PDB file of C-alpha atoms in Angstrom:
ATOM      1  CA  MET B   1       3.123  12.788  70.333  1.00 47.00           C
ATOM      2  CA  THR B   2       1.446  11.710  73.768  1.00 44.00           C
ATOM      3  CA  PRO B   3      -0.784  13.731  74.767  1.00 44.00           C
ATOM      4  CA  PRO B   4      -0.015  15.247  78.895  1.00 49.00           C
ATOM      5  CA  ILE B   5      -3.105  13.109  80.098  1.00 48.00           C
ATOM      6  CA  ASP B   6      -1.524   9.984  79.325  1.00 63.00           C
ATOM      7  CA  ARG B   7       1.936  11.345  81.254  1.00 70.00           C
ATOM      8  CA  PRO B   8       1.212  10.582  85.642  1.00 73.00           C
ATOM      9  CA  ARG B   9       3.281  13.468  87.429  1.00 77.00           C
ATOM     10  CA  PHE B  10       6.638  11.602  88.249  1.00 76.00           C
ATOM     11  CA  ASP B  11       7.277  11.223  92.167  1.00 73.00           C
ATOM     12  CA  ALA B  12       9.743   8.305  91.940  1.00 71.00           C
ATOM     13  CA  THR B  13       7.271   5.913  93.373  1.00 81.00           C
ATOM     14  CA  GLN B  14       8.614   4.443  88.983  1.00 78.00           C
ATOM     15  CA  GLY B  15      11.636   3.993  90.074  1.00 79.00           C
ATOM     16  CA  PRO B  16      14.948   6.281  89.357  1.00 82.00           C
ATOM     17  CA  ARG B  17      14.560   7.890  85.851  1.00 82.00           C
ATOM     18  CA  LEU B  18      17.543   9.195  83.445  1.00 87.00           C
ATOM     19  CA  ILE B  19      17.129  10.865  80.185  1.00 90.00           C
ATOM     20  CA  GLY B  20      20.173   9.956  77.986  1.00 92.00           C
ATOM     21  CA  PRO B  21      21.282  12.626  75.397  1.00 90.00           C
ATOM     22  CA  ALA B  22      19.001  10.625  72.864  1.00 89.00           C
ATOM     23  CA  ASP B  23      15.680  10.259  74.677  1.00 91.00           C
ATOM     24  CA  GLY B  24      12.970  12.497  74.683  1.00 90.00           C
ATOM     25  CA  GLU B  25      10.503  12.990  72.088  1.00 92.00           C
ATOM     26  CA  ALA B  26      12.112  15.116  69.527  1.00 94.00           C
ATOM     27  CA  LEU B  27      10.685  17.511  66.830  1.00 93.00           C
ATOM     28  CA  ASP B  28      12.463  20.381  64.355  1.00 92.00           C
ATOM     29  CA  LEU B  29       9.828  22.950  64.036  1.00 91.00           C
ATOM     30  CA  VAL B  30      12.669  24.869  61.206  1.00 87.00           C
ATOM     31  CA  ALA B  31      14.480  27.565  63.115  1.00 91.00           C
ATOM     32  CA  LEU B  32      14.502  25.459  66.166  1.00 92.00           C
ATOM     33  CA  GLY B  33      14.036  21.690  66.927  1.00 94.00           C
ATOM     34  CA  VAL B  34      12.647  20.924  70.126  1.00 96.00           C
ATOM     35  CA  ARG B  35      13.736  18.166  72.379  1.00 96.00           C
ATOM     36  CA  PHE B  36      11.313  17.408  75.054  1.00 95.00           C
ATOM     37  CA  MET B  37      12.881  16.545  78.171  1.00 95.00           C
ATOM     38  CA  VAL B  38       9.941  17.320  81.596  1.00 94.00           C
ATOM     39  CA  TRP B  39       6.461  18.090  80.966  1.00 93.00           C
ATOM     40  CA  SER B  40       4.550  20.252  82.977  1.00 94.00           C
ATOM     41  CA  ALA B  41       2.495  16.628  84.001  1.00 92.00           C
ATOM     42  CA  GLU B  42       5.308  14.667  84.897  1.00 91.00           C
ATOM     43  CA  SER B  43       6.063  18.247  87.242  1.00 92.00           C
ATOM     44  CA  GLY B  44       2.830  18.743  88.950  1.00 92.00           C
ATOM     45  CA  GLY B  45       2.532  21.644  86.946  1.00 94.00           C
ATOM     46  CA  GLY B  46       5.116  23.568  87.980  1.00 96.00           C
ATOM     47  CA  PHE B  47       7.990  23.544  85.412  1.00 97.00           C
ATOM     48  CA  SER B  48       8.669  21.755  81.743  1.00 96.00           C
ATOM     49  CA  LEU B  49      11.997  21.547  80.589  1.00 97.00           C
ATOM     50  CA  VAL B  50      12.151  21.274  76.927  1.00 97.00           C
ATOM     51  CA  GLU B  51      16.566  21.288  74.442  1.00 97.00           C
ATOM     52  CA  HIS B  52      16.691  23.487  72.036  1.00 97.00           C
ATOM     53  CA  PRO B  53      19.046  22.777  68.901  1.00 97.00           C
ATOM     54  CA  ILE B  54      19.480  25.986  67.245  1.00 96.00           C
ATOM     55  CA  PRO B  55      20.278  25.718  63.505  1.00 95.00           C
ATOM     56  CA  PRO B  56      23.703  28.510  62.578  1.00 96.00           C
ATOM     57  CA  ARG B  57      22.498  32.162  62.333  1.00 97.00           C
ATOM     58  CA  SER B  58      18.841  31.165  62.644  1.00 96.00           C
ATOM     59  CA  LEU B  59      16.218  33.046  64.306  1.00 97.00           C
ATOM     60  CA  CYS B  60      13.647  30.932  66.592  1.00 96.00           C
ATOM     61  CA  ALA B  61      10.679  33.259  66.656  1.00 95.00           C
ATOM     62  CA  PRO B  62      10.640  37.029  66.142  1.00 96.00           C
ATOM     63  CA  LEU B  63      10.265  39.154  68.905  1.00 97.00           C
ATOM     64  CA  HIS B  64       7.514  37.932  71.168  1.00 97.00           C
ATOM     65  CA  ARG B  65       5.999  38.449  75.230  1.00 97.00           C
ATOM     66  CA  HIS B  66       4.332  35.171  77.856  1.00 97.00           C
ATOM     67  CA  THR B  67       1.430  37.047  80.214  1.00 97.00           C
ATOM     68  CA  HIS B  68       2.078  32.781  81.944  1.00 97.00           C
ATOM     69  CA  GLU B  69       5.607  31.830  81.129  1.00 97.00           C
ATOM     70  CA  ASP B  70       9.100  32.778  82.412  1.00 98.00           C
ATOM     71  CA  GLU B  71      11.952  31.306  80.720  1.00 98.00           C
ATOM     72  CA  TYR B  72      15.818  30.513  82.003  1.00 98.00           C
ATOM     73  CA  SER B  73      17.230  29.542  78.520  1.00 98.00           C
ATOM     74  CA  TYR B  74      20.550  27.640  79.684  1.00 98.00           C
ATOM     75  CA  VAL B  75      23.898  27.333  76.976  1.00 98.00           C
ATOM     76  CA  LEU B  76      24.749  23.472  76.827  1.00 98.00           C
ATOM     77  CA  GLU B  77      26.777  25.009  73.008  1.00 98.00           C
ATOM     78  CA  GLY B  78      28.368  27.212  71.251  1.00 98.00           C
ATOM     79  CA  ARG B  79      26.434  30.753  71.502  1.00 98.00           C
ATOM     80  CA  MET B  80      22.927  32.167  72.175  1.00 98.00           C
ATOM     81  CA  GLY B  81      22.458  35.572  71.233  1.00 98.00           C
ATOM     82  CA  ALA B  82      18.746  37.253  72.949  1.00 98.00           C
ATOM     83  CA  GLN B  83      16.933  40.048  72.608  1.00 98.00           C
ATOM     84  CA  LEU B  84      15.428  41.471  76.672  1.00 98.00           C
ATOM     85  CA  GLY B  85      13.876  43.557  76.068  1.00 97.00           C
ATOM     86  CA  ASP B  86      15.627  47.081  74.919  1.00 97.00           C
ATOM     87  CA  ASP B  87      18.813  44.580  75.123  1.00 98.00           C
ATOM     88  CA  VAL B  88      21.245  42.491  72.711  1.00 98.00           C
ATOM     89  CA  VAL B  89      22.855  40.161  75.234  1.00 98.00           C
ATOM     90  CA  HIS B  90      25.138  37.230  74.607  1.00 98.00           C
ATOM     91  CA  ALA B  91      25.728  33.898  76.239  1.00 98.00           C
ATOM     92  CA  ASP B  92      28.375  31.177  75.680  1.00 98.00           C
ATOM     93  CA  ALA B  93      27.579  27.182  76.750  1.00 98.00           C
ATOM     94  CA  GLY B  94      27.557  27.736  80.851  1.00 98.00           C
ATOM     95  CA  ASP B  95      25.642  31.249  80.551  1.00 98.00           C
ATOM     96  CA  LEU B  96      21.545  31.449  81.875  1.00 98.00           C
ATOM     97  CA  VAL B  97      19.758  33.889  80.790  1.00 98.00           C
ATOM     98  CA  PHE B  98      16.294  35.319  82.467  1.00 98.00           C
ATOM     99  CA  LYS B  99      13.501  36.074  80.266  1.00 98.00           C
ATOM    100  CA  PRO B 100      10.348  37.238  82.301  1.00 98.00           C
ATOM    101  CA  ARG B 101       7.364  37.075  81.469  1.00 98.00           C
ATOM    102  CA  GLY B 102       5.868  40.652  80.018  1.00 98.00           C
ATOM    103  CA  GLN B 103       8.919  40.743  78.605  1.00 98.00           C
ATOM    104  CA  TRP B 104       9.172  41.150  74.859  1.00 98.00           C
ATOM    105  CA  HIS B 105      12.181  38.913  73.965  1.00 98.00           C
ATOM    106  CA  THR B 106      13.982  36.964  71.386  1.00 98.00           C
ATOM    107  CA  PHE B 107      15.838  34.538  70.551  1.00 98.00           C
ATOM    108  CA  TRP B 108      18.872  33.457  68.121  1.00 98.00           C
ATOM    109  CA  ASN B 109      22.386  30.939  67.377  1.00 98.00           C
ATOM    110  CA  ALA B 110      24.698  33.783  67.186  1.00 98.00           C
ATOM    111  CA  GLY B 111      27.249  31.503  66.124  1.00 97.00           C
ATOM    112  CA  ASP B 112      28.048  29.514  63.038  1.00 97.00           C
ATOM    113  CA  GLY B 113      28.489  26.100  64.433  1.00 96.00           C
ATOM    114  CA  PRO B 114      25.952  24.784  66.676  1.00 95.00           C
ATOM    115  CA  CYS B 115      23.550  26.148  69.589  1.00 98.00           C
ATOM    116  CA  ARG B 116      22.184  23.814  71.778  1.00 98.00           C
ATOM    117  CA  ILE B 117      20.282  25.821  74.655  1.00 98.00           C
ATOM    118  CA  LEU B 118      18.264  23.987  78.332  1.00 98.00           C
ATOM    119  CA  GLU B 119      14.728  26.094  78.763  1.00 98.00           C
ATOM    120  CA  ILE B 120      13.153  25.865  81.114  1.00 98.00           C
ATOM    121  CA  ILE B 121       9.419  27.012  81.238  1.00 98.00           C
ATOM    122  CA  SER B 122       7.652  28.001  84.415  1.00 98.00           C
ATOM    123  CA  PRO B 123       4.553  27.086  85.520  1.00 97.00           C
ATOM    124  CA  GLY B 124       4.615  24.591  83.478  1.00 96.00           C
ATOM    125  CA  GLY B 125       2.613  23.684  80.318  1.00 94.00           C
ATOM    126  CA  PHE B 126       3.768  25.743  77.506  1.00 95.00           C
ATOM    127  CA  GLU B 127       5.488  22.776  76.202  1.00 95.00           C
ATOM    128  CA  GLN B 128       2.391  21.983  74.606  1.00 93.00           C
ATOM    129  CA  TYR B 129       2.898  25.221  72.085  1.00 93.00           C
ATOM    130  CA  PHE B 130       5.598  23.328  70.392  1.00 92.00           C
ATOM    131  CA  ALA B 131       3.809  19.746  69.916  1.00 90.00           C
ATOM    132  CA  GLU B 132       0.556  21.918  68.413  1.00 91.00           C
ATOM    133  CA  VAL B 133       2.294  24.154  66.413  1.00 89.00           C
ATOM    134  CA  ALA B 134       4.328  20.781  64.634  1.00 88.00           C
ATOM    135  CA  ALA B 135       0.619  19.134  63.914  1.00 85.00           C
ATOM    136  CA  GLY B 136       0.435  22.102  61.276  1.00 81.00           C
ATOM    137  CA  PRO B 137      -1.753  24.327  60.337  1.00 78.00           C
ATOM    138  CA  GLU B 138      -5.200  23.431  61.264  1.00 74.00           C
ATOM    139  CA  GLY B 139      -6.143  24.569  64.336  1.00 67.00           C
ATOM    140  CA  ARG B 140      -3.235  27.619  64.738  1.00 73.00           C
ATOM    141  CA  GLU B 141      -6.042  29.485  64.768  1.00 76.00           C
ATOM    142  CA  GLY B 142      -6.520  31.479  68.183  1.00 88.00           C
ATOM    143  CA  LEU B 143      -2.723  29.526  68.889  1.00 92.00           C
ATOM    144  CA  ALA B 144      -1.590  32.206  70.174  1.00 92.00           C
ATOM    145  CA  ALA B 145      -3.744  33.619  72.411  1.00 92.00           C
ATOM    146  CA  ARG B 146      -4.809  29.743  74.376  1.00 93.00           C
ATOM    147  CA  TYR B 147      -1.050  30.426  75.464  1.00 95.00           C
ATOM    148  CA  GLY B 148      -0.782  33.284  76.041  1.00 95.00           C
ATOM    149  CA  LEU B 149       1.375  34.085  73.832  1.00 95.00           C
ATOM    150  CA  GLU B 150       2.120  37.937  71.817  1.00 95.00           C
ATOM    151  CA  PHE B 151       4.241  38.180  68.894  1.00 95.00           C
ATOM    152  CA  ASP B 152       5.802  41.556  67.015  1.00 96.00           C
ATOM    153  CA  VAL B 153       5.701  39.181  63.213  1.00 94.00           C
ATOM    154  CA  ALA B 154       7.233  42.751  62.023  1.00 96.00           C
ATOM    155  CA  SER B 155      10.624  42.365  63.725  1.00 97.00           C
ATOM    156  CA  ILE B 156      11.719  39.351  61.415  1.00 97.00           C
ATOM    157  CA  PRO B 157      13.677  42.084  58.734  1.00 97.00           C
ATOM    158  CA  ARG B 158      14.872  44.093  61.438  1.00 97.00           C
ATOM    159  CA  LEU B 159      16.547  41.199  63.622  1.00 98.00           C
ATOM    160  CA  CYS B 160      17.016  39.561  60.558  1.00 97.00           C
ATOM    161  CA  ALA B 161      19.454  42.751  58.926  1.00 97.00           C
ATOM    162  CA  GLU B 162      20.827  43.757  62.553  1.00 97.00           C
ATOM    163  CA  HIS B 163      22.033  40.060  63.591  1.00 97.00           C
ATOM    164  CA  GLY B 164      23.491  38.886  60.356  1.00 97.00           C
ATOM    165  CA  LEU B 165      20.327  35.513  60.986  1.00 97.00           C
ATOM    166  CA  VAL B 166      18.256  34.208  58.261  1.00 96.00           C
ATOM    167  CA  PHE B 167      14.346  32.922  59.943  1.00 95.00           C
ATOM    168  CA  PRO B 168      13.197  30.446  58.049  1.00 83.00           C
ATOM    169  CA  ALA B 169       9.792  29.676  59.489  1.00 64.00           C
ATOM    170  CA  ARG B 170       7.509  26.645  58.897  1.00 55.00           C
ATOM    171  CA  GLY B 171       4.562  27.264  57.119  1.00 48.00           C
TER     172      GLY B 171
END
């Protein structure tokens, strides 16, 4: 993975930019994939954009909340379930789900087939969290605190039971 410092702000002096369906660096976090499409450094810090392919009936994360970022999930394919505070919503292809900073939330593939979402993260920078998690367990100490992230790990069994999900987390 190329560090963000090596990524200049895209300002069109580099010529046209087209990101095709197989372009962008990708990694597998087991519970979801991450395809990096626009890094924070490339947008001047305003946002980052990642694609998340999610395996069928997979919970992507325990309930969690962000201190710094808002997230917008646009469903490209399949059906995404999400808990937003105390509410559960289901979004199909073409739907957009808003997850504001400070709100407890999580999301999952609510179907038996593929689910893919585009995740707009604003301001940018949180995409680096995914890169650091994928790098392995070394250095994860304090990772959540560094990114202003709080987890409710105890929510995993309840969410899986209520929605017929698995949480295939990597150790």
